Amino acid sequence: MTDGTNPPSHPHPEPAPGSGGYGFPPGPPAQGGYGYPTPSGGYGYPQAGQQPNPYQQDPGTGYPQDPGTGYPQDPGAGYPQDPGAGYPQDAGGGQWSAAQPGFTRLAGPDLPGSSQPDWEAMADRSAAERRKKRLWMLGGAVTVLALLAGGGTFFLLGDDDGQDAQPANSASASPEPDDSKGPAAYTATVAGDDTLLRDSYGGMGIRLGPDLKVGPLGKRFQVVGKGNGNSWGQSAEPVVDVTKSFTVTARAYNSAAKGSRIVMSQGDGESFSFELGVNEVNGKQAWIFRVQTGDKGAAATTRTVTAEGLNMVKTPTLLMATYDADKKAIALYVDGKKAGETPVPPIWQAPGPLQLGRSKHHNIWTGPWQGALHSVKTYDMAFTAEQAAAYKEGKLDPSPKPTHAWLLT
């Protein structure tokens, strides 16, 4: 009986004399200590000369299994059992048997008790798995290298340092480098309008027709035309003052084997003021620069410089055309070399803006561009032969500034 402040206590009875203590067997501990194997086998490790068996249980480490209860006790391993604690008592009347050294295989319904595993077969399987893993890793590395090698497929047209290549098929106009602002500033088109080419110098955009598309050119851009009536671009206003000296230039890749193909021109009235591109001369394609000196576009009022006998199809080409108002002469340069020069009367100033990929003849659009264009520039001066050659090599010094420029590289 308590007063409610102290809980009842149930003191344990003193152990019987000579019993060994609470729950421990009488006499000295079994060889190897309480629940530990003999030194001959170490703590759960095999004796010298024995091979480890992954299917064996060490009596001295862990919990040996009993088929009847799921966790049977091995008499030589674990803890001695108290008959009153709910655990089966050891056959030795609470005495521990000496722990057995090494590994002892337990017999049971799923684990045959006597057979040893095939160590050689297990080693072969392990080696095979390692070889398979190495092959997978090697194959993955080869795949990554292949993807990296083939992932950036496009055809370069070239740039002002004389590198050439071929046109790409399509791409969007994402930001790319500007010479003055670093690698993330340049864009081929005006922000928010992928059909309006951005003028890097004069602020005069060029509106693209449905089939003159911006495409990739290495890390920069070009436009690619399909050679139909929609393969054009047009500025909002005239770009070149044809009453004064000027130079126009572009890098071109013509993929049409016949017909007239115009890189650029100016005018949208009855006829053009000037045109630069491809025309058939003596039954074959040739590069031409032609100006109009009258307002009706009659043959008698045009002057033309040609570059014949060159590779015209699928050949990256730097074109440059000049008008020298002082000399009253026009000239054509192909890849930095002068193809020809001819005197002209004053050029007729046709109404209307700059055109890419077409020209106006007798009130009809002609010469739809098929291929690619980039590095389109205009200057308010006539380049000399030396300057044209230096421009081709990217060594123009001092560098004249363009009045307008699109699709720079």
mmCIF file with all atom_site columns, N, CA, C and O in Angstrom, residues 279-310:
data_model
loop_
_atom_site.group_PDB
_atom_site.id
_atom_site.type_symbol
_atom_site.label_atom_id
_atom_site.label_alt_id
_atom_site.label_comp_id
_atom_site.label_asym_id
_atom_site.label_entity_id
_atom_site.label_seq_id
_atom_site.pdbx_PDB_ins_code
_atom_site.Cartn_x
_atom_site.Cartn_y
_atom_site.Cartn_z
_atom_site.occupancy
_atom_site.B_iso_or_equiv
_atom_site.pdbx_formal_charge
_atom_site.auth_seq_id
_atom_site.auth_comp_id
_atom_site.auth_asym_id
_atom_site.auth_atom_id
_atom_site.pdbx_PDB_model_num
ATOM 1   N N  . ASN A 1 279 ? 23.063 37.401 -114.697 1.00 0.00 ? 279 ASN A N  1
ATOM 2   C CA . ASN A 1 279 ? 22.277 37.499 -115.911 1.00 0.00 ? 279 ASN A CA 1
ATOM 3   C C  . ASN A 1 279 ? 22.910 36.607 -116.969 1.00 0.00 ? 279 ASN A C  1
ATOM 4   O O  . ASN A 1 279 ? 24.094 36.270 -116.871 1.00 0.00 ? 279 ASN A O  1
ATOM 5   N N  . GLU A 1 280 ? 22.113 36.225 -117.975 1.00 0.00 ? 280 GLU A N  1
ATOM 6   C CA . GLU A 1 280 ? 22.659 35.402 -119.049 1.00 0.00 ? 280 GLU A CA 1
ATOM 7   C C  . GLU A 1 280 ? 23.294 36.315 -120.090 1.00 0.00 ? 280 GLU A C  1
ATOM 8   O O  . GLU A 1 280 ? 22.669 37.236 -120.607 1.00 0.00 ? 280 GLU A O  1
ATOM 9   N N  . VAL A 1 281 ? 24.561 36.025 -120.363 1.00 0.00 ? 281 VAL A N  1
ATOM 10  C CA . VAL A 1 281 ? 25.334 36.791 -121.336 1.00 0.00 ? 281 VAL A CA 1
ATOM 11  C C  . VAL A 1 281 ? 25.926 35.789 -122.325 1.00 0.00 ? 281 VAL A C  1
ATOM 12  O O  . VAL A 1 281 ? 26.651 34.869 -121.914 1.00 0.00 ? 281 VAL A O  1
ATOM 13  N N  . ASN A 1 282 ? 25.604 35.985 -123.603 1.00 0.00 ? 282 ASN A N  1
ATOM 14  C CA . ASN A 1 282 ? 26.052 35.057 -124.652 1.00 0.00 ? 282 ASN A CA 1
ATOM 15  C C  . ASN A 1 282 ? 25.672 33.609 -124.331 1.00 0.00 ? 282 ASN A C  1
ATOM 16  O O  . ASN A 1 282 ? 26.452 32.675 -124.541 1.00 0.00 ? 282 ASN A O  1
ATOM 17  N N  . GLY A 1 283 ? 24.455 33.445 -123.799 1.00 0.00 ? 283 GLY A N  1
ATOM 18  C CA . GLY A 1 283 ? 23.917 32.111 -123.538 1.00 0.00 ? 283 GLY A CA 1
ATOM 19  C C  . GLY A 1 283 ? 24.387 31.471 -122.251 1.00 0.00 ? 283 GLY A C  1
ATOM 20  O O  . GLY A 1 283 ? 23.990 30.335 -121.945 1.00 0.00 ? 283 GLY A O  1
ATOM 21  N N  . LYS A 1 284 ? 25.211 32.167 -121.472 1.00 0.00 ? 284 LYS A N  1
ATOM 22  C CA . LYS A 1 284 ? 25.696 31.610 -120.212 1.00 0.00 ? 284 LYS A CA 1
ATOM 23  C C  . LYS A 1 284 ? 25.526 32.625 -119.091 1.00 0.00 ? 284 LYS A C  1
ATOM 24  O O  . LYS A 1 284 ? 25.524 33.834 -119.334 1.00 0.00 ? 284 LYS A O  1
ATOM 25  N N  . GLN A 1 285 ? 25.428 32.099 -117.887 1.00 0.00 ? 285 GLN A N  1
ATOM 26  C CA . GLN A 1 285 ? 25.304 32.995 -116.750 1.00 0.00 ? 285 GLN A CA 1
ATOM 27  C C  . GLN A 1 285 ? 26.622 33.743 -116.516 1.00 0.00 ? 285 GLN A C  1
ATOM 28  O O  . GLN A 1 285 ? 27.707 33.196 -116.694 1.00 0.00 ? 285 GLN A O  1
ATOM 29  N N  . ALA A 1 286 ? 26.467 35.010 -116.082 1.00 0.00 ? 286 ALA A N  1
ATOM 30  C CA . ALA A 1 286 ? 27.626 35.839 -115.742 1.00 0.00 ? 286 ALA A CA 1
ATOM 31  C C  . ALA A 1 286 ? 27.210 36.803 -114.633 1.00 0.00 ? 286 ALA A C  1
ATOM 32  O O  . ALA A 1 286 ? 26.019 37.133 -114.482 1.00 0.00 ? 286 ALA A O  1
ATOM 33  N N  . TRP A 1 287 ? 28.192 37.246 -113.866 1.00 0.00 ? 287 TRP A N  1
ATOM 34  C CA . TRP A 1 287 ? 27.919 38.301 -112.887 1.00 0.00 ? 287 TRP A CA 1
ATOM 35  C C  . TRP A 1 287 ? 27.846 39.626 -113.626 1.00 0.00 ? 287 TRP A C  1
ATOM 36  O O  . TRP A 1 287 ? 28.644 39.896 -114.521 1.00 0.00 ? 287 TRP A O  1
ATOM 37  N N  . ILE A 1 288 ? 26.844 40.460 -113.228 1.00 0.00 ? 288 ILE A N  1
ATOM 38  C CA . ILE A 1 288 ? 26.661 41.745 -113.920 1.00 0.00 ? 288 ILE A CA 1
ATOM 39  C C  . ILE A 1 288 ? 26.417 42.879 -112.919 1.00 0.00 ? 288 ILE A C  1
ATOM 40  O O  . ILE A 1 288 ? 25.884 42.657 -111.831 1.00 0.00 ? 288 ILE A O  1
ATOM 41  N N  . PHE A 1 289 ? 26.863 44.084 -113.325 1.00 0.00 ? 289 PHE A N  1
ATOM 42  C CA . PHE A 1 289 ? 26.448 45.314 -112.645 1.00 0.00 ? 289 PHE A CA 1
ATOM 43  C C  . PHE A 1 289 ? 25.933 46.235 -113.728 1.00 0.00 ? 289 PHE A C  1
ATOM 44  O O  . PHE A 1 289 ? 26.646 46.579 -114.680 1.00 0.00 ? 289 PHE A O  1
ATOM 45  N N  . ARG A 1 290 ? 24.665 46.636 -113.590 1.00 0.00 ? 290 ARG A N  1
ATOM 46  C CA . ARG A 1 290 ? 23.993 47.412 -114.644 1.00 0.00 ? 290 ARG A CA 1
ATOM 47  C C  . ARG A 1 290 ? 23.346 48.637 -114.027 1.00 0.00 ? 290 ARG A C  1
ATOM 48  O O  . ARG A 1 290 ? 22.743 48.548 -112.953 1.00 0.00 ? 290 ARG A O  1
ATOM 49  N N  . VAL A 1 291 ? 23.453 49.762 -114.738 1.00 0.00 ? 291 VAL A N  1
ATOM 50  C CA . VAL A 1 291 ? 22.798 50.999 -114.295 1.00 0.00 ? 291 VAL A CA 1
ATOM 51  C C  . VAL A 1 291 ? 21.882 51.501 -115.404 1.00 0.00 ? 291 VAL A C  1
ATOM 52  O O  . VAL A 1 291 ? 22.074 51.205 -116.590 1.00 0.00 ? 291 VAL A O  1
ATOM 53  N N  . GLN A 1 292 ? 20.892 52.284 -114.994 1.00 0.00 ? 292 GLN A N  1
ATOM 54  C CA . GLN A 1 292 ? 19.909 52.854 -115.932 1.00 0.00 ? 292 GLN A CA 1
ATOM 55  C C  . GLN A 1 292 ? 20.147 54.357 -116.030 1.00 0.00 ? 292 GLN A C  1
ATOM 56  O O  . GLN A 1 292 ? 20.239 55.047 -114.998 1.00 0.00 ? 292 GLN A O  1
ATOM 57  N N  . THR A 1 293 ? 20.229 54.836 -117.267 1.00 0.00 ? 293 THR A N  1
ATOM 58  C CA . THR A 1 293 ? 20.469 56.275 -117.475 1.00 0.00 ? 293 THR A CA 1
ATOM 59  C C  . THR A 1 293 ? 19.255 56.996 -118.031 1.00 0.00 ? 293 THR A C  1
ATOM 60  O O  . THR A 1 293 ? 19.301 58.213 -118.227 1.00 0.00 ? 293 THR A O  1
ATOM 61  N N  . GLY A 1 294 ? 18.170 56.246 -118.271 1.00 0.00 ? 294 GLY A N  1
ATOM 62  C CA . GLY A 1 294 ? 16.929 56.874 -118.739 1.00 0.00 ? 294 GLY A CA 1
ATOM 63  C C  . GLY A 1 294 ? 15.752 56.357 -117.930 1.00 0.00 ? 294 GLY A C  1
ATOM 64  O O  . GLY A 1 294 ? 15.855 55.347 -117.223 1.00 0.00 ? 294 GLY A O  1
ATOM 65  N N  . ASP A 1 295 ? 14.627 57.050 -118.050 1.00 0.00 ? 295 ASP A N  1
ATOM 66  C CA . ASP A 1 295 ? 13.512 56.730 -117.164 1.00 0.00 ? 295 ASP A CA 1
ATOM 67  C C  . ASP A 1 295 ? 12.603 55.626 -117.669 1.00 0.00 ? 295 ASP A C  1
ATOM 68  O O  . ASP A 1 295 ? 11.652 55.262 -116.981 1.00 0.00 ? 295 ASP A O  1
ATOM 69  N N  . LYS A 1 296 ? 12.887 55.038 -118.841 1.00 0.00 ? 296 LYS A N  1
ATOM 70  C CA . LYS A 1 296 ? 12.006 54.000 -119.364 1.00 0.00 ? 296 LYS A CA 1
ATOM 71  C C  . LYS A 1 296 ? 12.658 52.619 -119.391 1.00 0.00 ? 296 LYS A C  1
ATOM 72  O O  . LYS A 1 296 ? 12.018 51.651 -119.757 1.00 0.00 ? 296 LYS A O  1
ATOM 73  N N  . GLY A 1 297 ? 13.911 52.540 -119.042 1.00 0.00 ? 297 GLY A N  1
ATOM 74  C CA . GLY A 1 297 ? 14.567 51.239 -119.002 1.00 0.00 ? 297 GLY A CA 1
ATOM 75  C C  . GLY A 1 297 ? 14.865 50.662 -120.366 1.00 0.00 ? 297 GLY A C  1
ATOM 76  O O  . GLY A 1 297 ? 15.031 49.439 -120.501 1.00 0.00 ? 297 GLY A O  1
ATOM 77  N N  . ALA A 1 298 ? 14.956 51.496 -121.380 1.00 0.00 ? 298 ALA A N  1
ATOM 78  C CA . ALA A 1 298 ? 15.265 50.989 -122.724 1.00 0.00 ? 298 ALA A CA 1
ATOM 79  C C  . ALA A 1 298 ? 16.704 50.495 -122.772 1.00 0.00 ? 298 ALA A C  1
ATOM 80  O O  . ALA A 1 298 ? 17.575 50.970 -122.039 1.00 0.00 ? 298 ALA A O  1
ATOM 81  N N  . ALA A 1 299 ? 16.948 49.546 -123.661 1.00 0.00 ? 299 ALA A N  1
ATOM 82  C CA . ALA A 1 299 ? 18.290 48.971 -123.772 1.00 0.00 ? 299 ALA A CA 1
ATOM 83  C C  . ALA A 1 299 ? 19.321 50.038 -124.101 1.00 0.00 ? 299 ALA A C  1
ATOM 84  O O  . ALA A 1 299 ? 20.469 49.962 -123.653 1.00 0.00 ? 299 ALA A O  1
ATOM 85  N N  . ALA A 1 300 ? 18.904 51.041 -124.859 1.00 0.00 ? 300 ALA A N  1
ATOM 86  C CA . ALA A 1 300 ? 19.854 52.083 -125.272 1.00 0.00 ? 300 ALA A CA 1
ATOM 87  C C  . ALA A 1 300 ? 20.288 52.960 -124.112 1.00 0.00 ? 300 ALA A C  1
ATOM 88  O O  . ALA A 1 300 ? 21.290 53.669 -124.215 1.00 0.00 ? 300 ALA A O  1
ATOM 89  N N  . THR A 1 301 ? 19.556 52.916 -123.014 1.00 0.00 ? 301 THR A N  1
ATOM 90  C CA . THR A 1 301 ? 19.867 53.796 -121.889 1.00 0.00 ? 301 THR A CA 1
ATOM 91  C C  . THR A 1 301 ? 20.483 53.048 -120.708 1.00 0.00 ? 301 THR A C  1
ATOM 92  O O  . THR A 1 301 ? 20.577 53.603 -119.620 1.00 0.00 ? 301 THR A O  1
ATOM 93  N N  . THR A 1 302 ? 20.891 51.797 -120.894 1.00 0.00 ? 302 THR A N  1
ATOM 94  C CA . THR A 1 302 ? 21.524 51.026 -119.821 1.00 0.00 ? 302 THR A CA 1
ATOM 95  C C  . THR A 1 302 ? 23.011 50.846 -120.118 1.00 0.00 ? 302 THR A C  1
ATOM 96  O O  . THR A 1 302 ? 23.438 50.832 -121.271 1.00 0.00 ? 302 THR A O  1
ATOM 97  N N  . ARG A 1 303 ? 23.799 50.734 -119.023 1.00 0.00 ? 303 ARG A N  1
ATOM 98  C CA . ARG A 1 303 ? 25.220 50.437 -119.130 1.00 0.00 ? 303 ARG A CA 1
ATOM 99  C C  . ARG A 1 303 ? 25.514 49.250 -118.216 1.00 0.00 ? 303 ARG A C  1
ATOM 100 O O  . ARG A 1 303 ? 25.049 49.216 -117.075 1.00 0.00 ? 303 ARG A O  1
ATOM 101 N N  . THR A 1 304 ? 26.334 48.315 -118.734 1.00 0.00 ? 304 THR A N  1
ATOM 102 C CA . THR A 1 304 ? 26.554 47.059 -117.999 1.00 0.00 ? 304 THR A CA 1
ATOM 103 C C  . THR A 1 304 ? 28.033 46.693 -117.987 1.00 0.00 ? 304 THR A C  1
ATOM 104 O O  . THR A 1 304 ? 28.727 46.838 -118.996 1.00 0.00 ? 304 THR A O  1
ATOM 105 N N  . VAL A 1 305 ? 28.494 46.210 -116.832 1.00 0.00 ? 305 VAL A N  1
ATOM 106 C CA . VAL A 1 305 ? 29.811 45.587 -116.697 1.00 0.00 ? 305 VAL A CA 1
ATOM 107 C C  . VAL A 1 305 ? 29.575 44.121 -116.342 1.00 0.00 ? 305 VAL A C  1
ATOM 108 O O  . VAL A 1 305 ? 28.763 43.818 -115.464 1.00 0.00 ? 305 VAL A O  1
ATOM 109 N N  . THR A 1 306 ? 30.292 43.201 -117.027 1.00 0.00 ? 306 THR A N  1
ATOM 110 C CA . THR A 1 306 ? 30.066 41.770 -116.796 1.00 0.00 ? 306 THR A CA 1
ATOM 111 C C  . THR A 1 306 ? 31.361 41.074 -116.369 1.00 0.00 ? 306 THR A C  1
ATOM 112 O O  . THR A 1 306 ? 32.465 41.543 -116.640 1.00 0.00 ? 306 THR A O  1
ATOM 113 N N  . ALA A 1 307 ? 31.187 39.939 -115.715 1.00 0.00 ? 307 ALA A N  1
ATOM 114 C CA . ALA A 1 307 ? 32.296 39.043 -115.357 1.00 0.00 ? 307 ALA A CA 1
ATOM 115 C C  . ALA A 1 307 ? 31.911 37.655 -115.843 1.00 0.00 ? 307 ALA A C  1
ATOM 116 O O  . ALA A 1 307 ? 31.135 36.952 -115.196 1.00 0.00 ? 307 ALA A O  1
ATOM 117 N N  . GLU A 1 308 ? 32.446 37.279 -117.007 1.00 0.00 ? 308 GLU A N  1
ATOM 118 C CA . GLU A 1 308 ? 32.077 36.015 -117.644 1.00 0.00 ? 308 GLU A CA 1
ATOM 119 C C  . GLU A 1 308 ? 33.121 34.933 -117.347 1.00 0.00 ? 308 GLU A C  1
ATOM 120 O O  . GLU A 1 308 ? 34.243 35.211 -116.926 1.00 0.00 ? 308 GLU A O  1
ATOM 121 N N  . GLY A 1 309 ? 32.736 33.682 -117.612 1.00 0.00 ? 309 GLY A N  1
ATOM 122 C CA . GLY A 1 309 ? 33.648 32.560 -117.515 1.00 0.00 ? 309 GLY A CA 1
ATOM 123 C C  . GLY A 1 309 ? 33.983 32.123 -116.094 1.00 0.00 ? 309 GLY A C  1
ATOM 124 O O  . GLY A 1 309 ? 34.977 31.418 -115.897 1.00 0.00 ? 309 GLY A O  1
ATOM 125 N N  . LEU A 1 310 ? 33.185 32.516 -115.128 1.00 0.00 ? 310 LEU A N  1
ATOM 126 C CA . LEU A 1 310 ? 33.437 32.137 -113.732 1.00 0.00 ? 310 LEU A CA 1
ATOM 127 C C  . LEU A 1 310 ? 32.472 31.040 -113.293 1.00 0.00 ? 310 LEU A C  1
ATOM 128 O O  . LEU A 1 310 ? 31.447 30.800 -113.931 1.00 0.00 ? 310 LEU A O  1
#
